Short mmCIF file of C-alpha atoms and ligand atoms in Angstrom, two decimals:
data_model
loop_
_atom_site.label_atom_id
_atom_site.label_comp_id
_atom_site.label_asym_id
_atom_site.label_seq_id
_atom_site.Cartn_x
_atom_site.Cartn_y
_atom_site.Cartn_z
CA MET A 668 2.12 -27.43 -12.56
CA GLU A 669 0.00 -26.87 -15.60
CA THR A 670 -1.35 -23.53 -16.62
CA ARG A 671 -5.10 -23.16 -16.56
CA GLU A 672 -7.20 -22.31 -19.56
CA THR A 673 -8.43 -18.75 -19.54
CA SER A 674 -11.88 -17.78 -20.80
CA LYS A 675 -12.68 -15.22 -23.46
CA GLU A 676 -15.48 -13.50 -21.57
CA PRO A 677 -14.26 -11.83 -18.42
CA LEU A 678 -15.42 -13.28 -15.12
CA LEU A 679 -15.21 -9.88 -13.53
CA GLU A 680 -15.09 -6.38 -14.92
CA VAL A 681 -14.40 -3.24 -12.98
CA LYS A 682 -15.71 -0.36 -15.08
CA HIS A 683 -14.81 3.23 -14.40
CA VAL A 684 -14.95 2.70 -10.67
CA THR A 685 -14.39 5.76 -8.54
CA GLN A 686 -14.56 5.81 -4.77
CA ALA A 687 -14.65 9.01 -2.78
CA TYR A 688 -14.71 9.18 0.99
CA GLY A 689 -15.98 12.09 3.06
CA ARG A 690 -18.06 15.04 1.94
CA GLY A 691 -17.72 18.66 0.96
CA ASP A 692 -14.34 20.08 1.85
CA ARG A 693 -13.29 16.72 3.17
CA ARG A 694 -14.17 14.78 0.09
CA PHE A 695 -11.24 12.67 -0.89
CA VAL A 696 -10.90 10.43 -3.92
CA ALA A 697 -9.43 7.10 -2.85
CA VAL A 698 -9.83 5.39 -6.23
CA LYS A 699 -10.24 7.16 -9.52
CA ASP A 700 -11.66 5.60 -12.68
CA ALA A 701 -10.33 2.09 -12.20
CA ASN A 702 -10.79 -0.36 -15.05
CA ILE A 703 -9.83 -3.98 -14.56
CA SER A 704 -10.97 -7.25 -16.02
CA ILE A 705 -10.28 -10.74 -14.77
CA HIS A 706 -10.85 -13.92 -16.74
CA GLU A 707 -11.54 -17.44 -15.57
CA GLY A 708 -8.33 -19.28 -14.97
CA GLU A 709 -6.37 -16.18 -14.08
CA PHE A 710 -4.39 -15.41 -10.96
CA VAL A 711 -4.06 -11.63 -10.86
CA ALA A 712 -2.02 -9.60 -8.39
CA LEU A 713 -2.84 -6.02 -7.52
CA LEU A 714 0.28 -4.13 -6.46
CA GLY A 715 0.71 -0.61 -5.21
CA PRO A 716 1.87 1.54 -2.30
CA SER A 717 -0.15 1.62 0.91
CA GLY A 718 -3.12 3.89 0.66
CA CYS A 719 -3.57 3.59 -3.11
CA GLY A 720 -6.98 2.00 -2.67
CA LYS A 721 -6.27 -1.73 -3.05
CA SER A 722 -8.47 -2.82 -0.14
CA THR A 723 -11.14 -0.37 -1.20
CA LEU A 724 -11.20 -1.95 -4.66
CA LEU A 725 -11.46 -5.46 -3.22
CA ARG A 726 -14.41 -4.43 -1.07
CA ILE A 727 -16.11 -2.92 -4.10
CA ILE A 728 -15.39 -5.95 -6.25
CA THR A 729 -16.90 -8.33 -3.70
CA GLY A 730 -19.86 -6.02 -3.18
CA LEU A 731 -19.09 -5.30 0.47
CA GLN A 732 -19.07 -1.66 -0.52
CA GLN A 733 -20.86 0.30 -3.22
CA ALA A 734 -18.61 2.50 -5.37
CA THR A 735 -19.32 6.22 -5.68
CA ALA A 736 -19.36 5.84 -9.45
CA GLY A 737 -18.85 3.14 -12.03
CA GLN A 738 -19.90 -0.47 -11.90
CA ILE A 739 -18.84 -4.05 -11.38
CA LEU A 740 -19.90 -6.67 -13.88
CA TYR A 741 -19.81 -10.29 -12.80
CA ARG A 742 -20.24 -12.76 -15.66
CA GLY A 743 -21.49 -9.84 -17.69
CA GLU A 744 -24.17 -8.83 -15.20
CA ARG A 745 -24.13 -5.76 -13.07
CA LEU A 746 -23.35 -6.58 -9.46
CA ARG A 747 -25.81 -5.29 -6.87
CA GLY A 748 -25.10 -6.02 -3.25
CA VAL A 749 -22.70 -8.66 -2.01
CA ASN A 750 -21.33 -11.02 -4.62
CA PRO A 751 -22.24 -14.54 -3.45
CA HIS A 752 -19.59 -16.02 -5.77
CA ALA A 753 -16.71 -14.06 -4.28
CA THR A 754 -14.99 -13.97 -0.93
CA ILE A 755 -12.09 -12.17 0.70
CA VAL A 756 -9.29 -13.56 2.85
CA PHE A 757 -7.90 -10.75 4.98
CA GLN A 758 -4.42 -10.19 6.31
CA THR A 759 -5.40 -11.51 9.71
CA PHE A 760 -8.44 -13.60 10.12
CA ALA A 761 -10.80 -12.98 12.97
CA LEU A 762 -11.42 -16.47 14.29
CA PHE A 763 -13.84 -17.10 17.12
CA PRO A 764 -11.49 -17.86 20.02
CA TRP A 765 -14.10 -19.92 21.89
CA LEU A 766 -14.69 -22.26 18.97
CA THR A 767 -12.43 -25.06 17.83
CA VAL A 768 -10.76 -24.96 14.44
CA GLN A 769 -13.42 -27.25 13.01
CA GLU A 770 -16.27 -25.24 14.53
CA ASN A 771 -14.77 -22.06 13.09
CA VAL A 772 -15.09 -23.58 9.63
CA GLU A 773 -18.54 -25.00 10.36
CA VAL A 774 -19.80 -21.51 11.17
CA ALA A 775 -18.95 -20.45 7.63
CA LEU A 776 -20.74 -23.49 6.22
CA GLN A 777 -23.77 -22.75 8.36
CA ALA A 778 -23.82 -19.16 7.13
CA ARG A 779 -23.90 -20.57 3.63
CA GLY A 780 -26.90 -22.72 4.40
CA VAL A 781 -25.16 -26.11 4.41
CA PRO A 782 -27.41 -28.55 6.37
CA ALA A 783 -26.20 -29.41 9.89
CA LYS A 784 -25.46 -33.05 9.11
CA LEU A 785 -23.13 -32.20 6.26
CA ARG A 786 -21.18 -29.50 8.03
CA ALA A 787 -18.80 -31.60 10.11
CA PRO A 788 -17.58 -33.87 7.31
CA ARG A 789 -17.25 -30.89 4.95
CA ALA A 790 -15.27 -28.89 7.52
CA VAL A 791 -12.92 -31.82 8.08
CA GLU A 792 -12.44 -32.08 4.35
CA LEU A 793 -11.67 -28.39 3.98
CA LEU A 794 -9.18 -28.48 6.84
CA ASP A 795 -7.52 -31.40 5.18
CA THR A 796 -7.32 -29.43 1.94
CA VAL A 797 -5.38 -26.61 3.58
CA GLY A 798 -3.15 -29.03 5.45
CA LEU A 799 -4.66 -28.79 8.91
CA ASP A 800 -5.78 -32.39 9.41
CA GLY A 801 -5.21 -33.39 13.01
CA PHE A 802 -5.95 -29.88 14.29
CA GLU A 803 -9.75 -30.06 14.10
CA SER A 804 -10.28 -29.88 17.83
CA ALA A 805 -7.55 -27.33 18.58
CA TYR A 806 -8.46 -23.79 19.63
CA PRO A 807 -7.14 -20.79 17.70
CA ARG A 808 -4.82 -19.79 20.56
CA GLU A 809 -3.00 -23.11 20.20
CA LEU A 810 -2.12 -22.39 16.59
CA SER A 811 0.75 -20.49 15.03
CA GLY A 812 -0.01 -17.44 12.89
CA GLY A 813 0.46 -19.47 9.73
CA MET A 814 -1.98 -22.15 10.90
CA ARG A 815 -4.57 -19.58 11.91
CA GLN A 816 -4.33 -18.06 8.47
CA LYS A 817 -4.91 -21.54 7.05
CA VAL A 818 -8.14 -21.75 9.03
CA GLY A 819 -8.98 -18.43 7.41
CA PHE A 820 -8.36 -19.97 3.98
CA ALA A 821 -10.49 -23.00 4.88
CA ARG A 822 -13.28 -20.69 5.92
CA ALA A 823 -13.02 -18.72 2.71
CA LEU A 824 -13.02 -21.94 0.69
CA ALA A 825 -16.12 -23.15 2.56
CA VAL A 826 -18.00 -20.60 0.51
CA GLU A 827 -16.70 -22.31 -2.64
CA PRO A 828 -15.96 -18.94 -4.16
CA GLU A 829 -15.52 -18.66 -7.90
CA LEU A 830 -13.54 -15.52 -7.29
CA LEU A 831 -11.14 -15.71 -4.38
CA CYS A 832 -9.91 -12.31 -3.26
CA LEU A 833 -6.90 -12.12 -0.97
CA ASP A 834 -5.94 -8.93 0.83
CA GLU A 835 -2.25 -9.18 1.67
CA PRO A 836 -2.87 -12.68 3.01
CA PHE A 837 0.74 -13.42 3.88
CA SER A 838 1.97 -10.13 5.21
CA ALA A 839 1.19 -10.80 8.87
CA LEU A 840 3.04 -14.12 8.83
CA ASP A 841 6.67 -14.89 9.55
CA VAL A 842 8.84 -15.48 6.49
CA LEU A 843 8.75 -19.27 6.61
CA SER A 844 5.02 -19.66 7.21
CA ALA A 845 4.32 -17.15 4.48
CA GLU A 846 6.49 -19.07 2.05
CA ALA A 847 4.88 -22.39 2.94
CA LEU A 848 1.37 -21.01 2.62
CA ARG A 849 2.14 -19.40 -0.74
CA GLY A 850 3.26 -22.76 -2.03
CA GLU A 851 0.16 -24.48 -0.68
CA LEU A 852 -2.17 -21.93 -2.20
CA LEU A 853 -0.47 -22.26 -5.59
CA GLU A 854 -0.76 -26.03 -5.34
CA LEU A 855 -4.47 -25.87 -4.44
CA TRP A 856 -5.09 -23.48 -7.27
CA SER A 857 -3.17 -25.20 -10.03
CA SER A 858 -4.28 -28.73 -9.09
CA GLY A 859 -7.93 -27.73 -9.43
CA LYS A 860 -8.74 -29.13 -5.96
CA ILE A 861 -10.79 -26.05 -5.24
CA PRO A 862 -13.67 -24.80 -7.37
CA THR A 863 -12.14 -21.33 -7.55
CA ARG A 864 -12.15 -19.89 -11.07
CA ALA A 865 -9.94 -16.87 -10.53
CA ILE A 866 -7.81 -15.34 -7.83
CA LEU A 867 -7.26 -11.65 -7.20
CA MET A 868 -4.53 -11.04 -4.67
CA VAL A 869 -3.61 -7.67 -3.21
CA SER A 870 0.03 -7.44 -2.28
CA HIS A 871 2.68 -4.87 -1.67
CA ASN A 872 5.38 -7.43 -2.11
CA ILE A 873 6.64 -7.41 -5.69
CA GLU A 874 8.45 -10.74 -5.49
CA GLU A 875 5.41 -12.44 -4.07
CA ALA A 876 3.28 -11.13 -6.92
CA VAL A 877 5.77 -12.20 -9.58
CA PHE A 878 6.16 -15.58 -7.91
CA MET A 879 2.45 -16.33 -7.91
CA ALA A 880 0.46 -14.34 -10.44
CA ASP A 881 -0.24 -14.62 -14.16
CA ARG A 882 -0.70 -10.90 -14.43
CA VAL A 883 0.20 -7.93 -12.28
CA ILE A 884 -1.87 -4.77 -12.12
CA VAL A 885 0.04 -1.78 -10.81
CA MET A 886 -1.63 1.05 -8.92
CA ASP A 887 -0.36 4.40 -7.70
CA LYS A 888 -1.83 6.91 -5.31
CA GLY A 889 -2.75 10.59 -5.26
CA PRO A 890 -5.45 9.69 -6.35
CA GLY A 891 -5.49 5.89 -6.26
CA ARG A 892 -5.56 4.62 -9.84
CA VAL A 893 -4.42 1.81 -12.10
CA THR A 894 -1.22 2.84 -13.87
CA ALA A 895 0.05 -0.28 -15.60
CA GLU A 896 -0.46 -3.97 -16.23
CA MET A 897 2.02 -6.67 -16.97
CA PRO A 898 1.51 -10.33 -17.86
CA ILE A 899 3.87 -12.81 -16.22
CA LEU A 900 4.34 -15.68 -18.57
CA LEU A 901 6.91 -17.68 -16.60
CA GLN A 902 6.18 -21.38 -16.06
CA HIS A 903 5.52 -22.66 -12.55
CA PRO A 904 7.33 -23.46 -10.36
CA ARG A 905 9.14 -20.17 -10.74
CA ASP A 906 12.76 -19.69 -9.87
CA ARG A 907 13.20 -16.48 -7.92
CA LYS A 908 16.86 -16.31 -8.83
CA SER A 909 16.39 -16.75 -12.55
CA TYR A 910 17.35 -14.02 -14.94
CA GLU A 911 13.78 -13.77 -16.29
CA PHE A 912 12.24 -13.57 -12.83
CA LEU A 913 14.60 -10.81 -11.71
CA GLY A 914 14.03 -8.99 -14.98
CA ILE A 915 10.28 -8.83 -14.33
CA VAL A 916 10.78 -7.77 -10.72
CA ASP A 917 13.05 -5.01 -11.98
CA ARG A 918 10.48 -3.80 -14.49
CA ILE A 919 7.71 -3.72 -11.93
CA TYR A 920 9.90 -1.73 -9.57
CA GLY A 921 10.34 0.64 -12.46
CA LEU A 922 6.58 0.93 -12.92
CA LEU A 923 5.99 1.50 -9.23
CA ALA A 924 8.79 3.99 -8.76
CA GLY A 925 7.79 5.97 -11.85
CA GLU A 926 10.08 8.58 -13.30
CA THR A 927 11.35 11.67 -11.58
CA GLN A 928 9.27 14.59 -12.84
CA PRO A 929 10.34 18.22 -13.14
CA GLU A 930 10.65 19.74 -9.66
CA LYS A 931 7.40 21.71 -9.93
CA VAL A 932 5.42 18.55 -10.60
CA GLU A 933 7.25 16.48 -7.99
CA VAL A 934 6.65 18.91 -5.14
CA GLY A 935 3.03 19.85 -5.96
CA THR A 936 1.32 22.81 -4.34
CA ALA A 937 0.87 24.04 -0.78
CA PRO A 938 -2.19 23.24 1.34
CA GLY A 939 -4.99 25.59 0.37
CA GLU A 940 -3.55 26.32 -3.06
CA PRO A 941 -5.22 24.94 -6.16
CA GLY A 942 -3.61 21.74 -7.34
CA LEU A 943 -2.42 18.61 -5.63
CA THR A 944 -0.65 18.84 -2.29
CA HIS A 945 1.97 16.19 -2.56
CA PRO A 946 1.94 14.20 0.68
CA LEU A 947 5.32 13.72 2.34
CA PRO A 948 6.31 10.06 2.29
CA THR A 949 6.38 8.82 5.88
CA ILE A 950 9.96 7.74 6.36
CA ALA A 951 12.72 8.07 8.92
CA ILE A 952 15.67 10.30 8.02
CA ASN A 953 18.03 7.47 8.89
CA ASP A 954 16.57 5.36 6.12
CA LEU A 955 17.03 8.20 3.68
CA ALA A 956 20.65 8.59 4.72
CA GLY A 957 21.11 4.81 4.41
CA LEU A 958 19.83 4.84 0.86
CA LEU A 959 22.07 7.73 -0.18
CA GLU A 960 25.14 6.14 1.40
CA ARG A 961 24.47 2.89 -0.37
CA LEU A 962 24.17 4.67 -3.70
CA ASP A 963 27.30 6.64 -2.99
CA GLU A 964 29.22 3.35 -2.77
CA ALA A 965 27.62 1.90 -5.90
CA PRO A 966 29.45 2.03 -9.23
CA GLY A 967 28.33 5.14 -11.10
CA ASN A 968 26.24 6.14 -8.07
CA ARG A 969 23.43 4.18 -9.60
CA ALA A 970 21.51 1.03 -8.73
CA ASP A 971 18.58 -1.11 -9.71
CA ILE A 972 15.86 -0.25 -7.25
CA PHE A 973 14.87 -3.87 -6.79
CA ARG A 974 18.37 -4.93 -5.84
CA LEU A 975 18.51 -2.22 -3.21
CA ALA A 976 15.51 -3.71 -1.42
CA GLY A 977 17.50 -6.90 -0.94
CA ASP A 978 20.72 -5.08 0.00
CA LEU A 979 19.08 -2.83 2.53
CA GLY A 980 16.85 -5.63 3.82
CA VAL A 981 13.61 -3.66 3.55
CA ASP A 982 10.37 -4.48 1.79
CA SER A 983 9.48 -2.88 -1.51
CA ASP A 984 6.79 -0.62 -0.13
CA HIS A 985 9.20 0.87 2.37
CA LEU A 986 12.00 1.26 -0.15
CA LEU A 987 9.70 3.01 -2.60
CA ARG A 988 8.66 5.49 0.08
CA VAL A 989 12.28 6.29 0.89
CA THR A 990 13.02 6.62 -2.82
CA GLU A 991 10.09 8.96 -3.21
CA ALA A 992 11.35 11.15 -0.36
CA ALA A 993 14.82 11.29 -1.90
CA GLU A 994 13.29 12.25 -5.25
CA LEU A 995 11.13 14.90 -3.68
CA LEU A 996 14.20 16.45 -2.09
CA GLY A 997 16.17 16.33 -5.34
CA LEU A 998 18.75 13.93 -3.91
CA VAL A 999 18.16 11.14 -6.42
CA ALA A 1000 16.62 10.78 -9.86
CA VAL A 1001 14.62 7.75 -10.90
CA ALA A 1002 14.20 6.47 -14.42
CA ALA A 1003 13.35 3.04 -15.80
CA GLY A 1004 13.77 1.30 -12.47
CA ASP A 1005 17.22 2.77 -11.91
CA ILE A 1006 17.97 5.17 -9.14
CA THR A 1007 20.87 7.60 -9.50
CA LEU A 1008 22.37 9.96 -6.97
CA THR A 1009 22.18 13.60 -8.03
CA PRO A 1010 25.22 15.79 -7.37
CA LEU A 1011 23.35 17.17 -4.36
CA GLY A 1012 22.63 13.65 -3.15
CA GLN A 1013 26.31 12.87 -3.45
CA THR A 1014 27.19 15.94 -1.45
CA PHE A 1015 24.72 14.84 1.20
CA ALA A 1016 26.14 11.31 1.38
CA ASP A 1017 29.68 12.66 1.80
CA ALA A 1018 28.76 15.41 4.25
CA SER A 1019 29.17 15.65 8.01
CA ILE A 1020 26.11 15.37 10.22
CA LEU A 1021 25.81 19.14 10.51
CA ALA A 1022 26.26 19.75 6.82
CA ARG A 1023 23.61 17.12 6.12
CA LYS A 1024 21.15 18.94 8.32
CA GLU A 1025 21.87 22.11 6.42
CA ILE A 1026 21.34 20.51 3.01
CA PHE A 1027 18.18 18.92 4.28
CA ALA A 1028 16.91 22.22 5.69
CA THR A 1029 17.53 24.02 2.41
CA ARG A 1030 15.72 21.32 0.50
CA ILE A 1031 12.65 20.99 2.69
CA ARG A 1032 12.11 24.75 2.58
CA ARG A 1033 11.47 24.33 -1.13
CA LEU A 1034 8.62 21.94 -0.47
CA PRO A 1035 5.24 23.69 -0.59
CA ILE A 1036 4.01 22.12 2.62
CA PHE A 1037 7.01 23.50 4.55
CA ARG A 1038 6.83 26.82 2.76
CA TRP A 1039 3.21 27.01 3.85
CA ALA A 1040 3.92 26.06 7.47
CA ILE A 1041 6.89 28.41 7.76
CA ASP A 1042 4.94 31.29 6.23
CA LEU A 1043 2.19 30.77 8.78
CA LEU A 1044 4.68 30.60 11.64
CA VAL A 1045 6.56 33.69 10.50
CA ALA A 1046 3.29 35.60 10.37
CA SER A 1047 2.08 34.40 13.75
CA GLU A 1048 2.67 35.88 17.16
CA ASP A 1049 5.81 34.45 18.85
CA HIS A 1050 6.31 32.38 15.71
CA GLN A 1051 4.41 29.51 17.13
CA LEU A 1052 1.12 27.79 16.41
CA ARG A 1053 -0.77 24.94 17.92
CA TRP A 1054 -0.45 21.45 16.48
CA ASP A 1055 -4.25 21.33 16.11
CA PHE A 1056 -4.23 24.46 14.02
CA PHE A 1057 -2.06 22.81 11.38
CA LEU A 1058 -3.97 19.58 11.67
CA ARG A 1059 -7.29 21.21 10.96
CA ILE A 1060 -6.00 22.75 7.75
CA LEU A 1061 -4.30 19.55 6.65
CA GLU A 1062 -7.54 17.68 7.24
CA LEU A 1063 -9.02 19.72 4.43
CA GLU A 1064 -6.40 18.27 2.09
CA PHE A 1065 -6.00 14.73 3.31
CA PRO A 1066 -8.09 12.02 4.97
CA VAL A 1067 -7.97 12.37 8.75
CA ASP A 1068 -5.36 9.70 9.49
CA GLU A 1069 -3.21 10.84 6.59
CA ALA A 1070 -3.39 14.46 7.80
CA GLU A 1071 -2.02 13.37 11.14
CA ARG A 1072 0.76 11.38 9.47
CA GLN A 1073 1.62 14.38 7.30
CA LEU A 1074 1.92 16.65 10.28
CA ASP A 1075 4.01 14.08 12.16
CA THR A 1076 6.35 13.71 9.21
CA MET A 1077 6.55 17.44 8.65
CA VAL A 1078 7.46 18.05 12.27
CA ASN A 1079 9.97 15.16 12.33
CA TRP A 1080 11.73 16.39 9.22
CA GLY A 1081 11.56 19.97 10.47
CA ARG A 1082 13.11 18.98 13.77
CA TYR A 1083 15.91 17.09 12.12
CA ALA A 1084 16.62 20.07 9.88
CA GLU A 1085 16.40 22.38 12.90
CA VAL A 1086 13.79 24.42 11.10
CA LEU A 1087 10.90 23.53 13.37
CA ALA A 1088 10.64 22.73 17.05
CA TYR A 1089 7.81 20.97 18.78
CA ASP A 1090 6.88 20.95 22.43
CA ASP A 1091 5.10 17.78 23.48
CA ASP A 1092 3.61 19.29 26.62
CA THR A 1093 2.08 22.38 25.10
CA GLU A 1094 1.50 20.75 21.68
CA VAL A 1095 2.89 23.80 20.00
CA VAL A 1096 4.94 23.94 16.80
CA ARG A 1097 7.55 26.66 16.79
CA LEU A 1098 9.95 28.11 14.27
CA GLU A 1099 13.55 27.55 15.35
CA ALA A 1100 15.19 30.69 16.65
CA GLY A 1101 17.11 32.47 13.94
CA LEU A 1102 14.71 31.53 11.20
CA ALA A 1103 11.87 33.76 12.25
CA GLY A 1104 13.82 36.96 11.69
CA ALA A 1105 14.87 35.80 8.26
CA GLY A 1106 11.37 36.57 7.09
CA GLY A 1107 11.93 34.94 3.79
CA ALA A 1108 12.66 31.59 5.36
CA ALA A 1109 9.95 30.33 3.13
CA GLY A 1110 11.66 31.91 0.17
CA ALA A 1111 10.73 34.93 -1.92
CA GLY A 1112 8.08 36.20 0.52
CA ARG A 1113 5.16 34.42 -1.05
CA ASN A 1114 1.79 35.52 0.14
CA SER A 1115 -0.24 33.08 2.11
CA GLU A 1116 -3.57 34.88 2.32
CA GLY A 1117 -5.52 32.23 0.43
CA LYS A 1118 -4.28 29.50 2.69
CA GLY A 1119 -5.06 31.36 5.91
CA ALA A 1120 -8.55 32.03 4.71
CA LYS A 1121 -9.16 28.39 3.96
CA GLY A 1122 -7.74 27.40 7.32
CA GLU A 1123 -10.31 29.45 9.16
CA ALA A 1124 -13.18 28.08 7.11
P1 ADP B 1167 -4.63 0.23 0.50
O1 ADP B 1167 -5.37 -1.04 0.76
O2 ADP B 1167 -4.07 0.32 -0.89
O3 ADP B 1167 -3.58 0.52 1.51
P2 ADP B 1167 -7.14 1.51 1.20
O4 ADP B 1167 -8.14 1.08 0.20
O5 ADP B 1167 -7.19 0.84 2.52
O6 ADP B 1167 -5.68 1.44 0.56
O7 ADP B 1167 -7.30 3.07 1.45
C1 ADP B 1167 -7.18 4.03 0.41
C2 ADP B 1167 -7.34 5.40 1.00
O8 ADP B 1167 -8.69 5.58 1.41
C3 ADP B 1167 -6.49 5.65 2.23
O9 ADP B 1167 -6.05 6.99 2.19
C4 ADP B 1167 -7.43 5.41 3.37
O10 ADP B 1167 -7.07 6.21 4.48
C5 ADP B 1167 -8.76 5.87 2.79
N1 ADP B 1167 -9.91 5.11 3.32
C6 ADP B 1167 -10.09 3.78 3.26
N2 ADP B 1167 -11.26 3.41 3.79
C7 ADP B 1167 -11.85 4.56 4.23
C8 ADP B 1167 -13.11 4.87 4.86
N3 ADP B 1167 -13.99 3.92 5.16
N4 ADP B 1167 -13.35 6.18 5.14
C9 ADP B 1167 -12.47 7.14 4.81
N5 ADP B 1167 -11.30 6.93 4.22
C10 ADP B 1167 -10.97 5.65 3.91
MG1 MG B 1168 -5.09 -2.48 2.24
#
């Protein structure tokens, strides 16, 4: 496959784009000051953990959504409203179940103002392009997930977009269909069979991005922002097992995992306190234990993060969340894409189940969000508070769905550590017996007045 020529003037520029959701106390910055440019001939991948604002950015770029601040330039002109030269392929395509495959594509042509007579032959042509010839009269329910997604591609291509945006287009497919469709998209793109001038693909799969893209843009969250960019200069077709390929994957893991910061920075502040409340990564304790055990067996108690994803059979997004949790708890340290067990992490990996719970309990009590919750429980009557009470306060810090996830994670971790108990029937969170009397369970008797006040607001 040949490499396409890239233009000097950018096709698309994202300039100082910020997106906030919600208002007042609930205002939450999903994307902060993003700057991106994409040139003709480029295939760019946007990588980052879930919730870092990738889909938000795509919607802003295509004009489906207006940013709170900043602007989008398309061919040097400020974009207002929907960009007629861009389109998005989503993770799962909503096809009309009562229409045939061909009719589903014709609808898109109709929406674009293609005259009735020309629609049928054009739809057939598009279906042929994506490898669906012979399925024109099938109904969506008769198709596999991969084939349905191809109809989605055909529909997107019906618009003849100059800028094709893809939002995790392969992540709902089984491994084989995803692989086949990746190959077909690359072929369509590099052969010039489609009029598309540039592709912007959101992914949370590092290998996929390195396999397909000419450049990777890395985002992080809290708030969502662009943190790094990396060109990928490998020739197509790319060999996933090659030294160069693995080297790039390793470096991107390094960029995504970041570096372990001093404890104060890692843990952030408590809800209601000034400063960032670091959200707890939503992970299962078993996965954390699995990671630590694996590192314990590794030479030097150290591993390349990207190799671990393969060894543990999890995707990169998941692995990075587990890594983040381990970092937050001081059980591992991350630097330059390497993850190393700390002495405490080693102790944890070697410990009995009970001893693990104890280490875990000690560690989570250092996290501001637990300190905050325990302080509130200690101060409350019967050392118990309603689930909703916590939720309302957390909703001031996080978007609504994230607040719920935070509380779920907090209670799950607290239960495992035998610090918190939760009663499903009464929806009450309780401090485990024995902790309440300790008073300083939260450590050094910090005052929590400010937080309480905000909670009642
Ligand atoms: P990603 O695609 O990287 O997973 P999203 O762009 O979907 O991230 O979301 C970024 C953040 O913004 C998330 O915390 C999400 O909950 C929040 N968010 C997205 N869309 C909305 C919306 N319409 N209203 C409020 N919050 C939203
Ligand atoms: Mg998304």
